[in-house]
Structures are given as structure tokens and as C-alpha cells.
Amino acid sequence: MKKILKIVWLLFISFFLISCIQTQAIENIGIINAAGVDGAESETESNLIETTMAVFQFTTEAEENTKTVSGKGTTIKGAVKDAEMSSIYKLVPGKIKLMLFGEVIAEKGFLPFMDTLARDPRVPDLMYIGVAHPNAKEILMIEEENISTDVGQFLHGIIEHHSNDHNIPRKTLQDFLHVYYDIGHDNILPIFEIVNDVPKHSKNALFQGDKVVGELSQEEITLVNMVERTVKDQLLELSIPMGPFAESTEYKENGQQVDEFEVGLNVIKSTSKTKLKDINNLEFTTDIKIQLRLVEQTAEVAFKSQKSIKLLEKEVKKNLENHLDKLLKKTQELEADPFGYGRHYRKTRQGKDLTNDEWREKFPDINVKYNLDIILVRHGAID
Amino acid sequence: MDKDIKFPLKVEELESYIKSKFENNSDEDLMFSIYHHQNKKIAVFGIRYLIDSNNLGSYLLSPLLERQTTWTADALLNELPFENGSSTNNLDDILDKIILGFVYLYIEDEQNVICYSLMQEEERSLDKSETESVIIGPQLSFTESLKTNLNVMRQILPTADLVIEKIMVGNAIPREVRIIYLKSVANKDDVNTMRQRIEEVDVEELEDSTTLSQYISDSTYSLFPQFYLTELPAHLAYTIKEGKIGVMVENSPNAFIGPSTFFSFFETTEDTYLEWLQATSLRILRLVSIPLALFLTPLYVAILTYRYELVPSDLIITIGQSRAGVPFPPIIEALLIELMIELLREAGARLPTKIGQTMGIVGGIVIGQASVDAGLTSNVLIIIVAASALASFTTPNYLIGTSFRVIRFPLIILAGLYGLIGLTFGVCLLVIHLLTTESLGRPYLAPLYPLRLQDFKRVFFRVPPSHNYRRASMYRPRQHKRYSKQDASKIRNIKK
């Protein structure tokens, strides 16, 4: 009985502590769904930033639950505070799904913002990040009628459904910071822009550290993914010269002769392995094993014999190797290493730790030999 | 009592004495007839409505009056065709037994009165079980008559191994209590504990077996029942065969079983009637419903008040919209609906069956639909409360279901005031409480604590018969094996 009295007494006292806990009742907060950060474009207010947020707020009267608010300040926190002035509820960051950074900030380097976000325990580390062209406000302010859902959901969906597993361009805050602090490895983030009044993931930004230095196309992203990690269920579009397949063609296209034909290939699975062959001459080899499925072709080439299949495999291999070499050249010119060759170098090298600056100097000089192993698994039924 | 009244005495003296003892009772109740037989006065008395009048007339009065020679007390005992005759010369005895339906015969000037039990017991006939419903298997339930109940138990377990001990409890109004177990299986210590506890109950009177189980429970401050209460003879028999001990009380249609563990409240005999795979699924469903019944509403309250991050993104709009119109914080909202459900449940239980059903439908519609329309609650909460109410109904035992109903409210309050931390704190207290609870001195949370993996297959699952040859060891039965493992899986086909 004494024990029970003690517990009752304890409970009674603890009732006085109730008001110490801050409530966040779902109907009394504005839940930020997507946020964007833009830098000021004019020189006079260069340290000013503007945040735009798509916010869920629930009221009985309103038909739409999403509202977009924006505010200005010198820090993100300050800008959010400013934005709260036009919102009836307190804005909370716990369910941000996506954060966009305007191009101005991306070119200046956005690590300061990232770092504060990562340190704030209320901000989810698993939110996706992207770059907005030309600025985030324009994308987040898009009319809901154009996309028939709220913008946060929309952009999140684009990233989620167009990159399998955790391949680029699906980059969370955590992923970004991981790659950023990984010496000899550079980030790629998706770029969103408005095309025909609808936000579109058109291309990708290649980073050097936390600054954008160049752009990569979707096809190039696929190649980066294939070098860096395992890729599954991904479309490849290639142009194949007609010449070798002339005899396999079933009939000529209205008498018109074409030099090239397009093939759509589905990467069933591709795995890669990179090795540093010669540390002094910076020679790398990358073995990629790709299983392919033919899903589309523009010429009526009949793949009836093993010979023609082998021929296609050979052409695909040639084509891909060509593309990979070009991509490497391009990144070497930009001095950004999205493949992470620097990691292999760092792993193998003895002695002093590698620094990012050191690798930036060395990266343009590396040689990579690509050994592609192409297997055309299926070429018949197309779904 | 008058000390000077002693046998032998005149019939009139006896009559006035007996009548003086029943002073304020109606005269009609006491039957006191005086017959003249062979010049001797014979008094026949008893309480009218306790006596079977057919037996009295044909087997007692006719032989009594038709005899040609004079009666003596001994002759009465020897010659009347009843098996339970006895004689006494103590007037206190007469009073004690007359209220139990005994009929007394007194021949004037004799030393002893002779008595026979002609009790006409009024009882309801054996019926289908009402509180514990069974879909397949024996439907019979106990009645208020201990004699009938014992009869049923002996029929179900026709073995000399079955022991039925008798203990009288109650100083002012004694009541018969029976301990029932299998001698070769039940743990001896447990039997002794049970017997001792019942013997040591020092009360004036006993209402029911449930009252007795409260007197002898290990901890009266516990939130959980420590004895399994059942009205199914088949269930009692099943647990007795497991090595547990049953207790039955006169005039009570419920028997209780000890030692009982927390998880034994989720077993039904039906599990044994079903195929093992189906029985396992059903039993797991029932176990899964424990956290649902206890924690679903508190979680709703805690998450919506403090931790919006935990709501899945796809749900947040639905929940937010339905919450937007509600004028109360989640805790008030949840308590309100839970209270409504409890009111409905209690009203349904108290009202006559027919009205109760109508009440249920009307209440369900009113509470569910109208309160959402009126903006008093969110429709998500209605679903949650309904789901947790359903989950608490899946428990086969009424007592543990009631415990859940009671525990849910403090948990909701904790969740509403302190959020998930409060809820976690409540869960911890609950677990600590369960760990310290005992039933007949045996751990309540067995086989989880102390861990007995062997018993999992009897408590959490059912297994095929060839693997089910052991009794659960947590009850420490005297015999562990029920049958031989090899024999259980043998299939013998008779070939032509």
C-alpha cells in the first residue's frame, strides 16, 4: 500500500511538469512539405537569402491544404521566421520531403546551409535535395492545377519513381554529405526547371565540392551509375550503325537506306568493379558486366541467329565504351570526379592522406580502361 | 435457547419450541403435523417448500401410518426406504438441518428424533454457455448446482485419478467449496497451496466463486486476474489435464483455475479442436490483438499531440483534414469516444438482450456517424477506437478483457500529457507489474519470463500431435509426457 501511495504521489507531482512539454498538435502547425532556398541575384543584398515553402496547414474552411509561403533573411532560420509572418501556424520542418537550392546558391556553394540542416535534429536527414533552375521559388509557386497534386509530392514522386534503388539522382541530405566528405568523390544532384508550366527533371548538376561546375544529361547519369554501382531496370538508348546488320534486315524501309538505327535497351542488371592497376601512372580498370534486354528498335533487324546477336552486343559495347571515354574526358575537364576514382586511389596509396585539392590536380591525368561484358539476354517478347 | 428443554419430551412441547424458533416467519412455512398411531403421537415436521411432497407422501407418510405395530425410533431408521436417515437428540442440530430441507420424525417420549433429507433442489437445467461462446466443441456450461456440476465433471473425466476435495468456507453461512485436480498430474505443492489458502479464508459468508478467487489471489492490487474464470466444463477439464487445479463453489456457475499465466487467458479449448495450423493462426491473431487493444488509441493521441513526424506522409493530409474541424485536443477527443464506447458496452451488458442489441446498433450509428458529422471527433479516431474495441473483444476470457478496458484509460492520459515518453513509461510500468505478478506463486508471465522455449509451442502456437506430447513445463506437472512421441504419429492402415 505504501508503494502505491508513493507512485500516486509521484504521478501527482509529475502533473506539474506537463506544461514543460511543447505540444505540436497536427492541426495547429504548418507542416513544411517542400522547401526551396534562393540567393539574392542583385549585388546589393548578396548575403540575403529567400526561402519558399510548400506547407500543409489544416483548416476547416480551406479547400486546399497546401499553401506556399516565402520569407527573406540572412539565415535559413531567419527566413523561415519571416515566412511565418504570413502563416497562421508555426512552421515545422519534421516532414520535409524535398529541398531545392536555387542556382545562385548552388554556384556559390551551399555547404553552410546543408550543414545547419544536418545538425538540426528536427529536419529529416532522408529528405531529397535538388537544384532549381533558375530559382526554387518559381518551381514551388507553381499552380496546383498544372500538376494536379501539391508540388512537394510531385517533385518527390519524380525523383522516387525515376531512379531505382538509391541510384543517382536520388540523393538524400545524408547521401550528399556522405559523398561530400568522402575525399576523391563528387556529387551529382538533379536539376529541376519549368518546362511548359510543369516542373521537369531535365538534367543534372555535377558538383565540385559544394559548388556546381557543370551539367550532365540523363544518359550520362546512367553511365555514372553503371560505373559506380549496381544498376537494375534502366533504359539505355543507343544509335547503332546499320552497316553490319544489312543482311539481317527483313525488308528495306520503303527503299530508304539509313546509316544508323536506334535501339532501346533495358539494363536488367549491371555490376561493376574498379581496380587501380598502376598507382604511379594512375591507370584504372573498370569491369562492367551488363545484362541487357532489347525492348525497341527502329529498323526491322531480325535477331534470329546467334551471329546477329553477338554483332549487336559488340556494337553496344563499342558504343558504350565510346560514351564512357567521352564522359570521363568531360568530367576531367571540369575537375570533378563523380565516379569516385579518387576513393580507389586513396585506398591503395600508402603514406599521407589524400586531400581533395591533391586529387583535383591528379584526376585530369588518370587513364581508365573500360572492360565491358555485354550479354543480350532477351530480345524477343517486349512488354 | 432454553437449557431445560431436553429429550424425551411431549410432542406439544417440541412443537412450541420449534415454533418459537421460527417466531416471525410465516406459519405456512413450517409444517408441523401430529399423527396418532397405535396410541402414540408422532410428529412430522420440516419446512414446507424445501420438501419434496411426493416423496414425503408416498415413501414416508404411507408406510408410517399403515404399520400395524407400534413404532420405535430404531424401527423408523431401519424400515423406512430412505438411504440418508440419521438420528439425533440435539435440538441445535434440528435447527441447523431443518433449513436444509430435512424432515424430522419424532415419536413421543423417545430419546431421539429421526431425520431424512427430502430436499427438493430447485435448479436450472444444463444450458449452452452464454459468456464464453464456443463455435465447435462441447457447448455445455455449468449451472448453479454444485451437485450437477460435479456430476458433469465426473462424466467428462471418468477416472479414479480425479480428486475432488471438499472444504467448507464461511463462518456464519457456510458454503461448500470443491478443489478438483488430477492426482497423478497436478503439482503437489500447488494443490497444497490452493487447499491451504482456501482453508485459511476467514470470512462470514461467501458470495460466489469469483469472490473466493479474490480472497485467495496472490495480489489483490493487481490489474490482472490471477485465476482463469470459466463456465465451460470442457475448458476446466482441459486445464485440469494440463496439471492445473480447478475450484468450484456451491451456487456458482463459474469455476476458477490456478495457476494461470497471462497468456493462458488467450487460450481457448477451441484451439485444440481445430487443426494445428488454423489454431495457431487464430491464437497469434488473439495475441496480436493485445497491443492493438492497449496501445492503438494512446499512440494516436501521443503522435497527434507531439510527434507529427511519425505520421506517414500519405496519411498526414487525411488525418490533418479530419482533425482540423475538431475543437478538442486529441486527448479529450479520444477520452470522449472511448467513454462513449464504454457506456455503450456497459449499457448493452446491463440491458435485456433484445433491447441491448437495438442499443448497440443505435449507439454505434449515433456515435460513429453523427459525432463525425457534428465535428466532435475525427473519423480516423473512430476507426482506431473501433479497432481497439474489437481487439479487446477477441480475448476469450471476460476478466482479462475488462482489465484491458481499465488499463487503456490511464495509458491515454499518459500519452496525452507526456507524449510518447509517457506512453513508454506506462508500458514499462505495465511490464514491471506483469513481471512481479504471480498466480499461486507461479510466475505470471511464463513462459516469457522465466523463459521456457519448450512451452512456446503450447502457449503461443499449436503444433502437430506428434510434437505435442509434452505438458507445459511451466506449471510443473508431475507427469511431463502426455503420450509417447512415437505412437502419436503412427498411422495404421488395415490392408486387405
JSON list of N, CA and C in Angstrom, two decimals, chain B residues 133-164:
[
{"chain": "B", "resi": 133, "resn": "SER", "atom": "N", "xyz": [-18.42, -18.02, -25.54]},
{"chain": "B", "resi": 133, "resn": "SER", "atom": "CA", "xyz": [-19.11, -18.73, -26.62]},
{"chain": "B", "resi": 133, "resn": "SER", "atom": "C", "xyz": [-18.13, -19.62, -27.38]},
{"chain": "B", "resi": 134, "resn": "VAL", "atom": "N", "xyz": [-18.63, -20.76, -27.75]},
{"chain": "B", "resi": 134, "resn": "VAL", "atom": "CA", "xyz": [-17.83, -21.76, -28.42]},
{"chain": "B", "resi": 134, "resn": "VAL", "atom": "C", "xyz": [-18.50, -22.04, -29.76]},
{"chain": "B", "resi": 135, "resn": "ILE", "atom": "N", "xyz": [-17.69, -22.13, -30.81]},
{"chain": "B", "resi": 135, "resn": "ILE", "atom": "CA", "xyz": [-18.29, -22.40, -32.12]},
{"chain": "B", "resi": 135, "resn": "ILE", "atom": "C", "xyz": [-18.36, -23.89, -32.38]},
{"chain": "B", "resi": 136, "resn": "ILE", "atom": "N", "xyz": [-17.23, -24.58, -32.24]},
{"chain": "B", "resi": 136, "resn": "ILE", "atom": "CA", "xyz": [-17.31, -26.02, -32.32]},
{"chain": "B", "resi": 136, "resn": "ILE", "atom": "C", "xyz": [-16.87, -26.61, -30.99]},
{"chain": "B", "resi": 137, "resn": "GLY", "atom": "N", "xyz": [-17.28, -27.86, -30.76]},
{"chain": "B", "resi": 137, "resn": "GLY", "atom": "CA", "xyz": [-16.91, -28.49, -29.50]},
{"chain": "B", "resi": 137, "resn": "GLY", "atom": "C", "xyz": [-18.05, -28.41, -28.50]},
{"chain": "B", "resi": 138, "resn": "PRO", "atom": "N", "xyz": [-17.85, -29.00, -27.31]},
{"chain": "B", "resi": 138, "resn": "PRO", "atom": "CA", "xyz": [-18.91, -29.05, -26.31]},
{"chain": "B", "resi": 138, "resn": "PRO", "atom": "C", "xyz": [-19.39, -27.65, -25.92]},
{"chain": "B", "resi": 139, "resn": "GLN", "atom": "N", "xyz": [-20.71, -27.49, -25.88]},
{"chain": "B", "resi": 139, "resn": "GLN", "atom": "CA", "xyz": [-21.29, -26.18, -25.62]},
{"chain": "B", "resi": 139, "resn": "GLN", "atom": "C", "xyz": [-21.76, -26.04, -24.17]},
{"chain": "B", "resi": 140, "resn": "LEU", "atom": "N", "xyz": [-21.77, -27.17, -23.46]},
{"chain": "B", "resi": 140, "resn": "LEU", "atom": "CA", "xyz": [-22.38, -27.21, -22.14]},
{"chain": "B", "resi": 140, "resn": "LEU", "atom": "C", "xyz": [-21.71, -26.23, -21.18]},
{"chain": "B", "resi": 141, "resn": "SER", "atom": "N", "xyz": [-22.54, -25.60, -20.32]},
{"chain": "B", "resi": 141, "resn": "SER", "atom": "CA", "xyz": [-21.93, -24.74, -19.31]},
{"chain": "B", "resi": 141, "resn": "SER", "atom": "C", "xyz": [-22.40, -25.17, -17.92]},
{"chain": "B", "resi": 142, "resn": "PHE", "atom": "N", "xyz": [-21.67, -24.76, -16.91]},
{"chain": "B", "resi": 142, "resn": "PHE", "atom": "CA", "xyz": [-22.02, -25.10, -15.54]},
{"chain": "B", "resi": 142, "resn": "PHE", "atom": "C", "xyz": [-23.34, -24.44, -15.13]},
{"chain": "B", "resi": 143, "resn": "THR", "atom": "N", "xyz": [-24.00, -25.01, -14.11]},
{"chain": "B", "resi": 143, "resn": "THR", "atom": "CA", "xyz": [-25.18, -24.35, -13.55]},
{"chain": "B", "resi": 143, "resn": "THR", "atom": "C", "xyz": [-24.85, -23.94, -12.12]},
{"chain": "B", "resi": 144, "resn": "GLU", "atom": "N", "xyz": [-25.86, -23.45, -11.41]},
{"chain": "B", "resi": 144, "resn": "GLU", "atom": "CA", "xyz": [-25.62, -23.01, -10.04]},
{"chain": "B", "resi": 144, "resn": "GLU", "atom": "C", "xyz": [-25.53, -24.18, -9.07]},
{"chain": "B", "resi": 145, "resn": "SER", "atom": "N", "xyz": [-25.94, -25.37, -9.51]},
{"chain": "B", "resi": 145, "resn": "SER", "atom": "CA", "xyz": [-25.94, -26.51, -8.60]},
{"chain": "B", "resi": 145, "resn": "SER", "atom": "C", "xyz": [-24.59, -27.21, -8.61]},
{"chain": "B", "resi": 146, "resn": "LEU", "atom": "N", "xyz": [-23.97, -27.24, -7.45]},
{"chain": "B", "resi": 146, "resn": "LEU", "atom": "CA", "xyz": [-22.66, -27.89, -7.35]},
{"chain": "B", "resi": 146, "resn": "LEU", "atom": "C", "xyz": [-22.76, -29.36, -7.68]},
{"chain": "B", "resi": 147, "resn": "LYS", "atom": "N", "xyz": [-23.85, -29.99, -7.24]},
{"chain": "B", "resi": 147, "resn": "LYS", "atom": "CA", "xyz": [-24.01, -31.43, -7.47]},
{"chain": "B", "resi": 147, "resn": "LYS", "atom": "C", "xyz": [-24.03, -31.73, -8.96]},
{"chain": "B", "resi": 148, "resn": "THR", "atom": "N", "xyz": [-24.80, -30.95, -9.70]},
{"chain": "B", "resi": 148, "resn": "THR", "atom": "CA", "xyz": [-24.85, -31.14, -11.14]},
{"chain": "B", "resi": 148, "resn": "THR", "atom": "C", "xyz": [-23.48, -30.90, -11.76]},
{"chain": "B", "resi": 149, "resn": "ASN", "atom": "N", "xyz": [-22.81, -29.85, -11.30]},
{"chain": "B", "resi": 149, "resn": "ASN", "atom": "CA", "xyz": [-21.50, -29.53, -11.87]},
{"chain": "B", "resi": 149, "resn": "ASN", "atom": "C", "xyz": [-20.50, -30.66, -11.65]},
{"chain": "B", "resi": 150, "resn": "LEU", "atom": "N", "xyz": [-20.51, -31.20, -10.43]},
{"chain": "B", "resi": 150, "resn": "LEU", "atom": "CA", "xyz": [-19.59, -32.30, -10.13]},
{"chain": "B", "resi": 150, "resn": "LEU", "atom": "C", "xyz": [-19.93, -33.51, -10.97]},
{"chain": "B", "resi": 151, "resn": "ASN", "atom": "N", "xyz": [-21.23, -33.74, -11.13]},
{"chain": "B", "resi": 151, "resn": "ASN", "atom": "CA", "xyz": [-21.69, -34.83, -11.97]},
{"chain": "B", "resi": 151, "resn": "ASN", "atom": "C", "xyz": [-21.12, -34.68, -13.39]},
{"chain": "B", "resi": 152, "resn": "VAL", "atom": "N", "xyz": [-21.22, -33.46, -13.92]},
{"chain": "B", "resi": 152, "resn": "VAL", "atom": "CA", "xyz": [-20.71, -33.20, -15.27]},
{"chain": "B", "resi": 152, "resn": "VAL", "atom": "C", "xyz": [-19.21, -33.44, -15.33]},
{"chain": "B", "resi": 153, "resn": "MET", "atom": "N", "xyz": [-18.49, -32.96, -14.32]},
{"chain": "B", "resi": 153, "resn": "MET", "atom": "CA", "xyz": [-17.03, -33.11, -14.33]},
{"chain": "B", "resi": 153, "resn": "MET", "atom": "C", "xyz": [-16.63, -34.58, -14.28]},
{"chain": "B", "resi": 154, "resn": "ARG", "atom": "N", "xyz": [-17.33, -35.36, -13.42]},
{"chain": "B", "resi": 154, "resn": "ARG", "atom": "CA", "xyz": [-17.02, -36.79, -13.36]},
{"chain": "B", "resi": 154, "resn": "ARG", "atom": "C", "xyz": [-17.32, -37.48, -14.68]},
{"chain": "B", "resi": 155, "resn": "GLN", "atom": "N", "xyz": [-18.34, -36.98, -15.37]},
{"chain": "B", "resi": 155, "resn": "GLN", "atom": "CA", "xyz": [-18.66, -37.57, -16.68]},
{"chain": "B", "resi": 155, "resn": "GLN", "atom": "C", "xyz": [-17.58, -37.28, -17.70]},
{"chain": "B", "resi": 156, "resn": "ILE", "atom": "N", "xyz": [-17.05, -36.04, -17.65]},
{"chain": "B", "resi": 156, "resn": "ILE", "atom": "CA", "xyz": [-16.03, -35.67, -18.64]},
{"chain": "B", "resi": 156, "resn": "ILE", "atom": "C", "xyz": [-14.72, -36.36, -18.34]},
{"chain": "B", "resi": 157, "resn": "LEU", "atom": "N", "xyz": [-14.40, -36.49, -17.04]},
{"chain": "B", "resi": 157, "resn": "LEU", "atom": "CA", "xyz": [-13.14, -37.12, -16.65]},
{"chain": "B", "resi": 157, "resn": "LEU", "atom": "C", "xyz": [-13.44, -38.39, -15.84]},
{"chain": "B", "resi": 158, "resn": "PRO", "atom": "N", "xyz": [-13.86, -39.46, -16.52]},
{"chain": "B", "resi": 158, "resn": "PRO", "atom": "CA", "xyz": [-14.22, -40.66, -15.76]},
{"chain": "B", "resi": 158, "resn": "PRO", "atom": "C", "xyz": [-12.98, -41.46, -15.36]},
{"chain": "B", "resi": 159, "resn": "THR", "atom": "N", "xyz": [-12.26, -40.95, -14.39]},
{"chain": "B", "resi": 159, "resn": "THR", "atom": "CA", "xyz": [-11.08, -41.66, -13.93]},
{"chain": "B", "resi": 159, "resn": "THR", "atom": "C", "xyz": [-10.99, -41.54, -12.42]},
{"chain": "B", "resi": 160, "resn": "ALA", "atom": "N", "xyz": [-10.46, -42.58, -11.82]},
{"chain": "B", "resi": 160, "resn": "ALA", "atom": "CA", "xyz": [-10.31, -42.55, -10.36]},
{"chain": "B", "resi": 160, "resn": "ALA", "atom": "C", "xyz": [-9.20, -41.59, -9.95]},
{"chain": "B", "resi": 161, "resn": "ASP", "atom": "N", "xyz": [-8.43, -41.17, -10.95]},
{"chain": "B", "resi": 161, "resn": "ASP", "atom": "CA", "xyz": [-7.35, -40.24, -10.71]},
{"chain": "B", "resi": 161, "resn": "ASP", "atom": "C", "xyz": [-7.87, -38.86, -10.33]},
{"chain": "B", "resi": 162, "resn": "LEU", "atom": "N", "xyz": [-9.10, -38.59, -10.72]},
{"chain": "B", "resi": 162, "resn": "LEU", "atom": "CA", "xyz": [-9.68, -37.26, -10.46]},
{"chain": "B", "resi": 162, "resn": "LEU", "atom": "C", "xyz": [-10.03, -37.13, -8.98]},
{"chain": "B", "resi": 163, "resn": "VAL", "atom": "N", "xyz": [-9.46, -36.13, -8.35]},
{"chain": "B", "resi": 163, "resn": "VAL", "atom": "CA", "xyz": [-9.72, -35.91, -6.93]},
{"chain": "B", "resi": 163, "resn": "VAL", "atom": "C", "xyz": [-10.61, -34.67, -6.79]},
{"chain": "B", "resi": 164, "resn": "ILE", "atom": "N", "xyz": [-11.65, -34.80, -5.97]},
{"chain": "B", "resi": 164, "resn": "ILE", "atom": "CA", "xyz": [-12.50, -33.64, -5.70]},
{"chain": "B", "resi": 164, "resn": "ILE", "atom": "C", "xyz": [-12.55, -33.45, -4.19]}
]
